Short mmCIF file of N, CA and C in Angstrom, two decimals:
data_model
loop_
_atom_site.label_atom_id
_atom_site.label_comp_id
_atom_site.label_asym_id
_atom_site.label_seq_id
_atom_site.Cartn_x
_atom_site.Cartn_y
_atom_site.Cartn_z
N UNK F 14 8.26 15.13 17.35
CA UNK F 14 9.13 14.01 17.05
C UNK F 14 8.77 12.86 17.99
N UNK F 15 8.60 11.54 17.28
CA UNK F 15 8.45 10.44 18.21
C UNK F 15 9.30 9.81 18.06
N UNK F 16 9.39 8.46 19.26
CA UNK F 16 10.21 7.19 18.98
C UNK F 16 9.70 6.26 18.60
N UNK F 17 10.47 5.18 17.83
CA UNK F 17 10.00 4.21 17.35
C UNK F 17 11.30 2.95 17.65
N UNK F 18 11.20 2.25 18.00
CA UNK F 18 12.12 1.11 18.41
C UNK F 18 13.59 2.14 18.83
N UNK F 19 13.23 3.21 19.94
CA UNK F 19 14.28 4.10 20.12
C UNK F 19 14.76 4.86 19.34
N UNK F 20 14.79 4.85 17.82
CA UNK F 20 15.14 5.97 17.04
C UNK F 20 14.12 7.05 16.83
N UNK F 21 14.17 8.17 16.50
CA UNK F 21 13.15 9.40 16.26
C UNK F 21 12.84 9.38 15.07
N UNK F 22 11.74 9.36 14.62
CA UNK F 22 10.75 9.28 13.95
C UNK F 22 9.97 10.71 13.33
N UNK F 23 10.42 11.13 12.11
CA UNK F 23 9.58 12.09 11.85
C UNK F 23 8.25 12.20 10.65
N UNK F 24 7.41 12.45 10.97
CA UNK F 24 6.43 12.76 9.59
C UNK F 24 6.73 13.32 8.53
N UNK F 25 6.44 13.83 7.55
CA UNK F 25 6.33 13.89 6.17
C UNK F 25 6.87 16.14 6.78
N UNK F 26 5.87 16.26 7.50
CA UNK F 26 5.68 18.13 7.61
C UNK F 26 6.87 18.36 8.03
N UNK F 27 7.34 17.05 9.25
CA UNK F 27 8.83 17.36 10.16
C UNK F 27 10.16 16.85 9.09
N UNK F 28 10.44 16.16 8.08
CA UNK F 28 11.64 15.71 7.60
C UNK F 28 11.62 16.83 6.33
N UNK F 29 10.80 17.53 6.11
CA UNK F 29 10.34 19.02 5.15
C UNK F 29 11.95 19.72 5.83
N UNK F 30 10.85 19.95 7.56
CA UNK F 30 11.94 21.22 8.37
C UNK F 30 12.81 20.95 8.74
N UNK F 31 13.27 19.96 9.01
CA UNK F 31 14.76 19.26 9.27
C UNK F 31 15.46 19.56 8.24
N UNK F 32 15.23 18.99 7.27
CA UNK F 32 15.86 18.88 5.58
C UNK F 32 15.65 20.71 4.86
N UNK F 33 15.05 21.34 5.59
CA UNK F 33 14.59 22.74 5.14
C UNK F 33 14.45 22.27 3.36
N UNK F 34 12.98 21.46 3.13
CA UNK F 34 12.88 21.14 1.76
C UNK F 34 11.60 21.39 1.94
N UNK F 35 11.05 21.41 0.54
CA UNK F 35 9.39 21.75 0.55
C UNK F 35 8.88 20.45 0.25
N UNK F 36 7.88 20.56 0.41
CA UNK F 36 6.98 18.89 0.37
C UNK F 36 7.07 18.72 -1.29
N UNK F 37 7.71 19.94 -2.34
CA UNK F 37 6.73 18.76 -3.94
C UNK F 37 8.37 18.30 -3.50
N UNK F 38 9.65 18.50 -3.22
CA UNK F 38 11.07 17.76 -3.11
C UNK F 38 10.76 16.82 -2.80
N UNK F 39 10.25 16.91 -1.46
CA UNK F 39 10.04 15.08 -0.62
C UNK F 39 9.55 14.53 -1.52
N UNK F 40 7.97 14.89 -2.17
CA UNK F 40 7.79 13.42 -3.22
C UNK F 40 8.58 13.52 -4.51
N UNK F 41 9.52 14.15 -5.02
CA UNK F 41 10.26 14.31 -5.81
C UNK F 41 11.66 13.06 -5.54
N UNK F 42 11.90 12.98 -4.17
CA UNK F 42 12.96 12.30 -3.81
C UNK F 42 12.16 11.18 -3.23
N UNK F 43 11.13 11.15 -2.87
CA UNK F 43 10.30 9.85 -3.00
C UNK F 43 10.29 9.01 -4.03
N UNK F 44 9.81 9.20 -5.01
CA UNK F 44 9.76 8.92 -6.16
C UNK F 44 11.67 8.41 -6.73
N UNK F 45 12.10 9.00 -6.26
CA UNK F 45 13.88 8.43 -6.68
C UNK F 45 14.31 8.01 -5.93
N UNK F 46 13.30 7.21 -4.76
CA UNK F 46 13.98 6.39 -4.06
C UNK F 46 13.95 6.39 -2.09
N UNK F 47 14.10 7.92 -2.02
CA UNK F 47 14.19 8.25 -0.65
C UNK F 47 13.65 7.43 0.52
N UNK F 48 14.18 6.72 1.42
CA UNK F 48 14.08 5.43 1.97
C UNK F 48 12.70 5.93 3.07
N UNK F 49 11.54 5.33 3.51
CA UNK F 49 10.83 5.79 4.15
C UNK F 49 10.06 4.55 4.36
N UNK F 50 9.16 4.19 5.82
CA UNK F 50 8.90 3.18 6.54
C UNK F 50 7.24 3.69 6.51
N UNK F 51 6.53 2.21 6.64
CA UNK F 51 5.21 2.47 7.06
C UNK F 51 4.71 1.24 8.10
N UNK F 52 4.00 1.30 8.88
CA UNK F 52 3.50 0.47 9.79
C UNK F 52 3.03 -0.39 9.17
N UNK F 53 1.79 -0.03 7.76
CA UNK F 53 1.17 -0.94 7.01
C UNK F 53 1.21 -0.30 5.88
N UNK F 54 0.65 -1.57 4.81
CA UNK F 54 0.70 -0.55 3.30
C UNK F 54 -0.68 0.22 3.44
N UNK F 55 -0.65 1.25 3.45
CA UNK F 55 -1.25 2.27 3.17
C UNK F 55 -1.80 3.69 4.15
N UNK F 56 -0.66 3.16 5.43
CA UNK F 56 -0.54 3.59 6.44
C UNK F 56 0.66 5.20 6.08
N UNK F 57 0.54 6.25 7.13
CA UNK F 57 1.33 7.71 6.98
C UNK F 57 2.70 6.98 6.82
N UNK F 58 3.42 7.50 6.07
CA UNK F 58 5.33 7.33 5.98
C UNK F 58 5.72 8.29 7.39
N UNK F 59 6.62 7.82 7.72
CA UNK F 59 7.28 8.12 8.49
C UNK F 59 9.18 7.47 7.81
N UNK F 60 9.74 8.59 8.54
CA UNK F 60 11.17 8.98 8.29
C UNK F 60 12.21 9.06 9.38
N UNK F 61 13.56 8.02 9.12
CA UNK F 61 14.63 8.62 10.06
C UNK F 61 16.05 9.31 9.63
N UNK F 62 15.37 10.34 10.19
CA UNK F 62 16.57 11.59 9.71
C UNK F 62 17.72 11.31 9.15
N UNK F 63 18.84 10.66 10.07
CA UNK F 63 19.70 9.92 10.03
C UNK F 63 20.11 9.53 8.33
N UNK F 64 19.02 8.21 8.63
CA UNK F 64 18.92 7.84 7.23
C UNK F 64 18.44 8.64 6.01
N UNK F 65 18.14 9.47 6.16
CA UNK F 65 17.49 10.36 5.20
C UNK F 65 18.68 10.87 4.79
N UNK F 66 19.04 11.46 5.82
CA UNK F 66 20.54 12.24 5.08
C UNK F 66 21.45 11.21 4.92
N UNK F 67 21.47 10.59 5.17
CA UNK F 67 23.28 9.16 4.27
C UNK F 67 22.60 9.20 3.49
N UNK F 68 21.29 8.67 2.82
CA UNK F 68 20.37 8.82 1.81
C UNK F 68 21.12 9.59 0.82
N UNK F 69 20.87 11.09 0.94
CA UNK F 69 21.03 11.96 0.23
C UNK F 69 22.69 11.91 0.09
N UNK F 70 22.80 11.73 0.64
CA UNK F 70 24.88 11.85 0.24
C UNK F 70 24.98 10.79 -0.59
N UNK F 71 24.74 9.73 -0.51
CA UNK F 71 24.79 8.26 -1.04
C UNK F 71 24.44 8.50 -2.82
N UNK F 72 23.55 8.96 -2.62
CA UNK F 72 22.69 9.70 -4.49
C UNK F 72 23.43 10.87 -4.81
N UNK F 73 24.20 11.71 -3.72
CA UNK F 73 24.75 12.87 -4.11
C UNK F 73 24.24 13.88 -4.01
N UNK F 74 23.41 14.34 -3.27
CA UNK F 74 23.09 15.73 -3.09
C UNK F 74 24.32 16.13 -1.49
N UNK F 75 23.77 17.18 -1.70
CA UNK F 75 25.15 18.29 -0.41
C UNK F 75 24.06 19.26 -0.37
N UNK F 76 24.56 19.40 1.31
CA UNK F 76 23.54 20.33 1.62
C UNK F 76 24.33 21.47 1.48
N UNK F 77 23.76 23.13 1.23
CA UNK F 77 24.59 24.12 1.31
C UNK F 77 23.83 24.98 2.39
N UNK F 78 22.92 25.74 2.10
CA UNK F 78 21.50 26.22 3.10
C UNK F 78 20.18 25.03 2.74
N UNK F 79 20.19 24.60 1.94
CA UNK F 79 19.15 23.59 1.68
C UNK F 79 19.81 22.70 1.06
N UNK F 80 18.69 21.44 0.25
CA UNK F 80 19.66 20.54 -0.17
C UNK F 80 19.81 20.73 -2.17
N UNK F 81 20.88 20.31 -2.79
CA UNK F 81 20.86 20.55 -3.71
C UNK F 81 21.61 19.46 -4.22
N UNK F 82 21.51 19.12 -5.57
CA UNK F 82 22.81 17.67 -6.51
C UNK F 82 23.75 18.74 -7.41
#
């Protein structure tokens, strides 16, 4: 985990294990939106947790052991 203007910063492998989701979800919730930052266009995404999850409440998923709508 890094920082980035003080908030933590995770990659694509780390917001998987946080979120206990598999990577085809992430681009599944990519694709519908899931809010994610890049340095440049065409630069790695990077993710803040945080936001990831209001994210997901906001669209309606609930986590139970993983996440689900």
């Amino acid at each position: 985990v890094s920082k980035l203007f003080g908030q933590e910063i995770l990659n694509g492998k780390q917001i998987c294990e946080a979120l206990g989701i598999s990577s085809t979800l992430l681009y599944k919730l990519i694709a519908s939106g899931l809010p994610y930052h890049q340095l440049t266009e065409g630069s790695r995404k990077y993710y803040y947790l945080e936001e990831v999850k209001r994210w997901l409440l906001e669209v309606g998923y609930h986590q139970r052991t993983t996440w689900t709508k």
